[in-house]
Coordinates of C-alpha atoms and ligand atoms in Angstrom, one line a residue:
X39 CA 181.7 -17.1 34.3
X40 CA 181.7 -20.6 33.5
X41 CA 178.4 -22.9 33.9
X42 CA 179.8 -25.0 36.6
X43 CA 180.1 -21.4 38.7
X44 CA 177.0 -20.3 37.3
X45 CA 175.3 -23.3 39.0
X46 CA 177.2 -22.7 42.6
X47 CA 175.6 -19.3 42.5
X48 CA 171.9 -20.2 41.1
X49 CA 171.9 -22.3 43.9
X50 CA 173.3 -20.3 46.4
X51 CA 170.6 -18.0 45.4
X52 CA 167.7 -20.7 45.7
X53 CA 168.8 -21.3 49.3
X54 CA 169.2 -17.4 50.4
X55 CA 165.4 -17.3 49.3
X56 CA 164.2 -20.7 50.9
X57 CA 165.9 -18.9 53.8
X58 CA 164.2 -15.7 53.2
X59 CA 160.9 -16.4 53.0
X60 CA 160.7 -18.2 56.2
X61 CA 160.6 -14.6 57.6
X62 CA 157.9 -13.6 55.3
X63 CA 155.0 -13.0 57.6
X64 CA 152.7 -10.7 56.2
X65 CA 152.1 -9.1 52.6
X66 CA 154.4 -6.5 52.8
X67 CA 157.2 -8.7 53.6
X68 CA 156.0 -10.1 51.1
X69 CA 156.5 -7.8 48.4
X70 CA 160.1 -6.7 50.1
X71 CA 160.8 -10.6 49.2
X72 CA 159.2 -10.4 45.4
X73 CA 161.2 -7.2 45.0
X74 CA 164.6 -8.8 46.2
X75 CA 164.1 -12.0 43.8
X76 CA 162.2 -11.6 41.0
X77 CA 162.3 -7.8 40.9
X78 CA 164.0 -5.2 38.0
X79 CA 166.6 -5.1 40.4
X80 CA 167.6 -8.8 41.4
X81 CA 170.3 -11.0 40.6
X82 CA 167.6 -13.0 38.4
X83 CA 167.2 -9.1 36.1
X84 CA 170.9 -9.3 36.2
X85 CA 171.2 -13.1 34.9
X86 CA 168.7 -12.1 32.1
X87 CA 170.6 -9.0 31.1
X88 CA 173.5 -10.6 31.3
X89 CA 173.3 -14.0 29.2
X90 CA 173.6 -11.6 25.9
X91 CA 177.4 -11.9 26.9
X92 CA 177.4 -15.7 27.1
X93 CA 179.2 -18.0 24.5
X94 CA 176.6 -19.5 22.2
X95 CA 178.1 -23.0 23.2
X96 CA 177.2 -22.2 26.8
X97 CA 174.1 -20.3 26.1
X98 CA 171.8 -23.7 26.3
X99 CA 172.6 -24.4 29.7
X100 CA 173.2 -21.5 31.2
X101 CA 169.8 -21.0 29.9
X102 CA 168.1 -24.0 32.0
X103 CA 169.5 -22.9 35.0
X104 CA 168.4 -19.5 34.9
X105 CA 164.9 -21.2 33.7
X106 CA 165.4 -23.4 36.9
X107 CA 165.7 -20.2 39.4
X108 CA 163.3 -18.4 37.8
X109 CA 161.2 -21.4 38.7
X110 CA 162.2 -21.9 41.7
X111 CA 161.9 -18.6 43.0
X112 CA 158.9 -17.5 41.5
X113 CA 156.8 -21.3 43.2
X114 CA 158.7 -20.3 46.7
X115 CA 156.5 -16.4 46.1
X116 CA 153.2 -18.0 44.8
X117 CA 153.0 -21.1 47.9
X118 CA 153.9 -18.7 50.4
X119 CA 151.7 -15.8 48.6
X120 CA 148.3 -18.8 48.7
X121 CA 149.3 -19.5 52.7
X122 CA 149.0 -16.0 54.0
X123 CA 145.7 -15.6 51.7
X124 CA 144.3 -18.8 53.0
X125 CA 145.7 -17.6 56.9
X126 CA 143.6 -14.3 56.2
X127 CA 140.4 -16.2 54.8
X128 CA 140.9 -18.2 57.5
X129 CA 141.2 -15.7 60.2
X130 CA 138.2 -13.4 58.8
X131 CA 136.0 -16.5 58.6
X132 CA 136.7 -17.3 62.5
X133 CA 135.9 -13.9 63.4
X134 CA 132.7 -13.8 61.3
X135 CA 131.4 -16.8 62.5
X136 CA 127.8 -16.8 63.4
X137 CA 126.9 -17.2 67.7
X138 CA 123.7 -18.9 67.1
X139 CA 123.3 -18.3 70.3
X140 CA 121.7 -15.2 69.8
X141 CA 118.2 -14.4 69.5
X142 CA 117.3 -13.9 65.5
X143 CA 115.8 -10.7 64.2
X144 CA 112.4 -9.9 64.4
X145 CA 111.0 -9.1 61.2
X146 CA 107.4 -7.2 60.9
X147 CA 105.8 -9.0 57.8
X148 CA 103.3 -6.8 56.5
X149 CA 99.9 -7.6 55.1
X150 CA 98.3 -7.0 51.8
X151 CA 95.6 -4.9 51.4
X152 CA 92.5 -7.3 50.2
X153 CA 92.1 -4.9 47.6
X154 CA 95.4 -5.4 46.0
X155 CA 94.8 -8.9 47.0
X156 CA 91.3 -8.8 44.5
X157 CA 93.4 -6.8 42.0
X158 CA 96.2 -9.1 41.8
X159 CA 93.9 -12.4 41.8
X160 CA 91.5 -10.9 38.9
X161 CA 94.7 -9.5 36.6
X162 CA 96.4 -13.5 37.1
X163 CA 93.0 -14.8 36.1
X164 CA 92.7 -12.3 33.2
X165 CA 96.7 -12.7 32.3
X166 CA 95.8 -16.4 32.0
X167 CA 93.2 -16.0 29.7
X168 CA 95.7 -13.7 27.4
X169 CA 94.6 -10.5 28.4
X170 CA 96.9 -7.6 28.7
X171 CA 97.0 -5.0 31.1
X172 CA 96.4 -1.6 30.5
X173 CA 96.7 1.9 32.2
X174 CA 95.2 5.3 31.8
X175 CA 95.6 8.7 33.8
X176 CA 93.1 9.3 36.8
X177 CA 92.9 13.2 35.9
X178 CA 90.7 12.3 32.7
X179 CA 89.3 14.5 29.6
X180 CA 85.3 14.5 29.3
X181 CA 85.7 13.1 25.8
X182 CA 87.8 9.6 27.1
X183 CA 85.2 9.2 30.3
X184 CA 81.8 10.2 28.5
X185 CA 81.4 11.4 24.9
X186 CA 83.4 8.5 23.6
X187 CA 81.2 5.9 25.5
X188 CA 78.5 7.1 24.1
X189 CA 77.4 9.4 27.3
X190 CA 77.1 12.7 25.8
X191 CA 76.8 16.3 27.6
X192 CA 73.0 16.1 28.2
X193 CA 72.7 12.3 28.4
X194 CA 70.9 11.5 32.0
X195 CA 73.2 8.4 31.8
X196 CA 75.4 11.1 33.5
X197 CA 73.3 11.0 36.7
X198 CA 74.3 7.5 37.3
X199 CA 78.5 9.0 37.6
X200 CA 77.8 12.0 39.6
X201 CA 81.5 12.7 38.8
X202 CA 84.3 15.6 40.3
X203 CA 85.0 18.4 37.6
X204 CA 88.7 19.9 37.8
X205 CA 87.3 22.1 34.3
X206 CA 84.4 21.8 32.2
X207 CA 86.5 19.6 30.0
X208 CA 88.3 18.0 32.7
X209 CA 87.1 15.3 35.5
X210 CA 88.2 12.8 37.6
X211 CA 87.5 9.6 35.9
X212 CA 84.0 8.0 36.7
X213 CA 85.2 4.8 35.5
X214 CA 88.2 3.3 34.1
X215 CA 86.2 3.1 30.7
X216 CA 88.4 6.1 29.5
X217 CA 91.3 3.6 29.3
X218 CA 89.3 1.7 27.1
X219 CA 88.7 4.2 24.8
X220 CA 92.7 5.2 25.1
X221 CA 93.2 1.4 23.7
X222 CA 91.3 1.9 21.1
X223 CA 92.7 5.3 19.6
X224 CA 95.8 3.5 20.3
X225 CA 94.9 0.8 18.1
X226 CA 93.8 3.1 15.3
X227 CA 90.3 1.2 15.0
X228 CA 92.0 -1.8 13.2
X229 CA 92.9 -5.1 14.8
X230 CA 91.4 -7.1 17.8
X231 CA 92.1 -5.8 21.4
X232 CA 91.8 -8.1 24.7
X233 CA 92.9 -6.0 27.7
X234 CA 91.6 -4.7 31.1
X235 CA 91.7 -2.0 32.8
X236 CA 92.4 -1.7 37.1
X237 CA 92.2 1.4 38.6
X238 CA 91.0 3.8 41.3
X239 CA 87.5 5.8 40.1
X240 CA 85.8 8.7 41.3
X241 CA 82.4 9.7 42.0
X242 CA 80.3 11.8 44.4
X243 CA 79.4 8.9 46.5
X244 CA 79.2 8.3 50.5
X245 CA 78.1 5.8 52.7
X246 CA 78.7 2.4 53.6
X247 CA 78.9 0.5 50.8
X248 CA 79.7 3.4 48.7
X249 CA 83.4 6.1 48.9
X250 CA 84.3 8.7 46.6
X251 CA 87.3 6.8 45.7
X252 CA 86.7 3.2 44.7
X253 CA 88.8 0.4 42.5
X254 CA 87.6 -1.3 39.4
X255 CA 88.6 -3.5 36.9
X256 CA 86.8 -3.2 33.7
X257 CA 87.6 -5.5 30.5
X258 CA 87.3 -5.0 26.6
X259 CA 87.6 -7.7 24.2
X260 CA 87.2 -6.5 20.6
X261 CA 87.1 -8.9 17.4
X262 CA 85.9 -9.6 14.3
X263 CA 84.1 -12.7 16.1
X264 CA 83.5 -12.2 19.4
X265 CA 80.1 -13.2 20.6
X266 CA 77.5 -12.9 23.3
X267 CA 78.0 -16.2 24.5
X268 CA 82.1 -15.7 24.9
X269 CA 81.2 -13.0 26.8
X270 CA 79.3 -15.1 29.5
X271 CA 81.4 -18.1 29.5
X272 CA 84.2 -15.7 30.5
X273 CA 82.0 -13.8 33.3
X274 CA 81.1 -17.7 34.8
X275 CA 84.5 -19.0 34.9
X276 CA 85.9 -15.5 36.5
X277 CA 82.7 -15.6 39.6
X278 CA 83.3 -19.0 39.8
X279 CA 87.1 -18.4 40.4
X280 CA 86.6 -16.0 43.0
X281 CA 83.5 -17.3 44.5
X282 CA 84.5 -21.0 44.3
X283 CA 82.8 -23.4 41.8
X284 CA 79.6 -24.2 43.6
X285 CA 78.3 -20.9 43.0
X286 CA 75.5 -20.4 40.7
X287 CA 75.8 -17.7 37.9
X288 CA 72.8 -15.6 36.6
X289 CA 72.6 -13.1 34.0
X290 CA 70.1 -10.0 34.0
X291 CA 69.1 -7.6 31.0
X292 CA 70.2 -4.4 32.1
X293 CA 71.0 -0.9 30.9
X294 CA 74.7 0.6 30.3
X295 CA 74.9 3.3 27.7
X296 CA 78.0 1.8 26.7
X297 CA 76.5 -1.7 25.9
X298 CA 73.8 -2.9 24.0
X299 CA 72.4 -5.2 25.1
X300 CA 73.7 -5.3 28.7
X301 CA 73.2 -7.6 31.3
X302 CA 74.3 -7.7 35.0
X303 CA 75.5 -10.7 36.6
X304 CA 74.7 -12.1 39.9
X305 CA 76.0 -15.0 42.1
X306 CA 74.2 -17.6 44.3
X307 CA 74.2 -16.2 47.9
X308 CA 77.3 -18.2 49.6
X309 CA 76.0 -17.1 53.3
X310 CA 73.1 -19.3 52.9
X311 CA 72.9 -21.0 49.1
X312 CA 70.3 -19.1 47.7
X313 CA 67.8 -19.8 50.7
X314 CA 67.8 -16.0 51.6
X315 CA 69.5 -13.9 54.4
X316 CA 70.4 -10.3 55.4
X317 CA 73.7 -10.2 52.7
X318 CA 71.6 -11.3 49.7
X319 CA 68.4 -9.1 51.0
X320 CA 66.9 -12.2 51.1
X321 CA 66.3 -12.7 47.2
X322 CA 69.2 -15.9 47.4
X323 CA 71.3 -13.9 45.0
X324 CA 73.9 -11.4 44.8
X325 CA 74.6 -8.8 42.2
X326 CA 78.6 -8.4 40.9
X327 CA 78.9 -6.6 37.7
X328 CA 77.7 -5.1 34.8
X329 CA 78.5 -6.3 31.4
X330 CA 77.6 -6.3 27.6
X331 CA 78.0 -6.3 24.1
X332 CA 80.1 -3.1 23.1
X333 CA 77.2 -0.9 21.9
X334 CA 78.2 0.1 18.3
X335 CA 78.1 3.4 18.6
X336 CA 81.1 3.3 21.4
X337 CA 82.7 1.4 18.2
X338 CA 82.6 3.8 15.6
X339 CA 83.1 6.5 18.0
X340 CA 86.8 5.0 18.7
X341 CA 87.5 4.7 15.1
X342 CA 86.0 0.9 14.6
X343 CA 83.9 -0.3 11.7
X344 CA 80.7 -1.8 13.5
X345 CA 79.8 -3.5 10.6
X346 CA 83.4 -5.6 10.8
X347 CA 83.8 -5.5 14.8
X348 CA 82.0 -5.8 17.0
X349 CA 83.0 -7.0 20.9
X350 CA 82.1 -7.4 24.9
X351 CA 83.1 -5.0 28.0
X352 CA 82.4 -5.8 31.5
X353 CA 83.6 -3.9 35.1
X354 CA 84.0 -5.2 38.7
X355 CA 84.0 -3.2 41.6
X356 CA 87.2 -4.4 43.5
X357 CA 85.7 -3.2 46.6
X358 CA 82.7 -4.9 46.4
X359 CA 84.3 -8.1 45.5
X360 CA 87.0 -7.6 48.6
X361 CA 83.7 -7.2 50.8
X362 CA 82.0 -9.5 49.7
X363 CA 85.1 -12.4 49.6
X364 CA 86.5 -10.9 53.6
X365 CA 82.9 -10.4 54.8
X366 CA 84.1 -6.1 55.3
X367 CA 81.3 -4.1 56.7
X368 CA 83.1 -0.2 55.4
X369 CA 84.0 0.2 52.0
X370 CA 86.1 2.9 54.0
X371 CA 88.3 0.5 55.8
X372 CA 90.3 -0.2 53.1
X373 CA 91.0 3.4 52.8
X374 CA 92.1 4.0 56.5
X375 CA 95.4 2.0 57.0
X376 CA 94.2 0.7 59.7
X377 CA 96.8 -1.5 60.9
X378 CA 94.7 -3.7 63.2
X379 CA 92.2 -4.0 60.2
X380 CA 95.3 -4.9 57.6
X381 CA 96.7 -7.5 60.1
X382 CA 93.5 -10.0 59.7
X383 CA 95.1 -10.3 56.3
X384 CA 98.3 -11.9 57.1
X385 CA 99.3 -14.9 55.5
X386 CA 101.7 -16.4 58.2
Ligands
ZN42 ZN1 71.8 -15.0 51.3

């Protein structure tokens, strides 16, 4: 075969598949056309397989015209293979088209619980301050929730928890305190520690300001520094960020077993600014939490040198702070899932 013949066929060929692939409707057409052309069994194969036989004089041009119907075959394929993609996009993008016409969904937003809603406002405050978060079981041993706060078997301190026994070795924790003393094991009694501590407690307690089952958020912030006065500043900014900064702050000596010495802290009444009404019991103030320096005994207990560390704890009730904040008459309420009582707490 000569190249002038070569050429009448190559383009004989070109015009069989322009007339081809006007019938090409769908993919599998498609693929009947691919197979016909470009496939192992098409003239093009053939053309490749056979150009070993042609002269080496010839060989250059016969090898641009087979480059030319490879070409031209393979862009008739690929234009016709984008138009029935683009016809099937097109088609599925019709039929998915959105009626807005029709009435939207109706979704049920829930509501936070305002205890998570304390939890999660006092953790951000804490986080902010560089405070970590940390976690402890709620099935806890005697030694974590007494001994090793410094509330031994026949301390009266006890009274105060009036705690469930699973064993004689075994309760459900009184206080989240246990976590502290988990933090410092964990830290081997070597190194500073700033964490605190949410959870539900436990204790043998029932009416309306009281439930066996209550949250708290205690704190612990050992160092080789920290003092008294760090641990008030931090106690005034948190009441003043969940009380609002016009409230007054006031510390009271107190008694903790675990601290020494150990104040409580109270807030300026915000029902009627100190002047006295049935929420403050008419004293003008209102008590929040209980707080101290670590009592050094709870140190070296845990495995810290008192003579090197030293450091402050406090705890919040969450519950009383919800109450408080969302005016709730039942610690219980936030128990019940009531939904009518959960609603009042939707942000819309
Ligand atoms: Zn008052």
């Amino acid at each position: 075969m000569d190249t002038k013949q070569f050429l009448a066929e190559t383009d004989q060929e070109i015009l069989d598949a322009k007339k081809s692939i006007l019938s090409v409707k769908d993919i599998n057409s498609l693929n009947d056309f691919k197979g016909k052309y470009l496939g192992k069994k098409s003239h093009l194969t053939g053309y490749y397989d056979s150009m070993r036989q042609v002269p080496i004089a010839e060989k250059k041009e016969f090898g641009m015209l087979l480059n030319k119907l490879k070409v031209a075959l393979n862009t008739l394929f690929l234009d016709k293979e984008k138009e029935l993609n683009d016809e099937a996009l097109n088609q599925r993008l019709n039929k998915e088209a959105i009626d807005i016409t029709l009435p939207g969904y109706h979704k049920n937003l829930g509501s936070k619980n305002p205890f998570f809603a304390v939890v999660d406002d006092i953790t951000d405050f804490f986080i902010g301050l560089g405070y970590s978060v940390a976690d402890g079981p709620e099935v806890e041993s005697d030694l974590n929730n007494f001994e090793l706060m410094n509330i031994p078997k026949d301390h009266p301190a006890r009274d105060m928890q009036d705690s469930f026994s699973i064993s004689p070795d075994t309760v459900l924790r009184s206080h989240t305190s246990c976590v502290q003393a988990r933090v410092m094991k964990a830290m081997g009694g070597k190194g500073p520690v700033k964490v605190i501590c949410p959870g539900k407690v436990y204790r043998r307690d029932n009416d309306a300001t009281h439930s066996h089952q209550f949250g708290q958020i205690e704190g612990l912030v050992i160092s080789k520094d920290v003092t008294f006065s760090n641990l008030l500043e931090t106690l005034t900014l948190l009441l003043k960020h969940l009380f609002g900064e016009k409230r007054e702050v006031r510390f009271r000596p107190s008694f903790f077993p675990f601290t020494e010495p150990s104040v409580e802290a109270d807030i300026s009444c915000f029902e009627c600014n100190g002047k006295g009404c049935s929420l403050c019991k008419h004293t003008g103030w209102i008590e929040i939490l209980g707080s101290g320096m670590v009592h050094p005994n709870v140190l070296r207990l845990n495995g810290y040198d008192d003579k090197v560390y030293q450091g402050f704890a406090f705890g919040i009730g969450i519950d009383r702070v919800a109450m408080l904040k969302y005016g709730i008459d039942d610690i219980k309420r936030f128990y019940t899932d009531d939904v009518d009582f959960l609603q009042q707490f939707r942000k819309e």
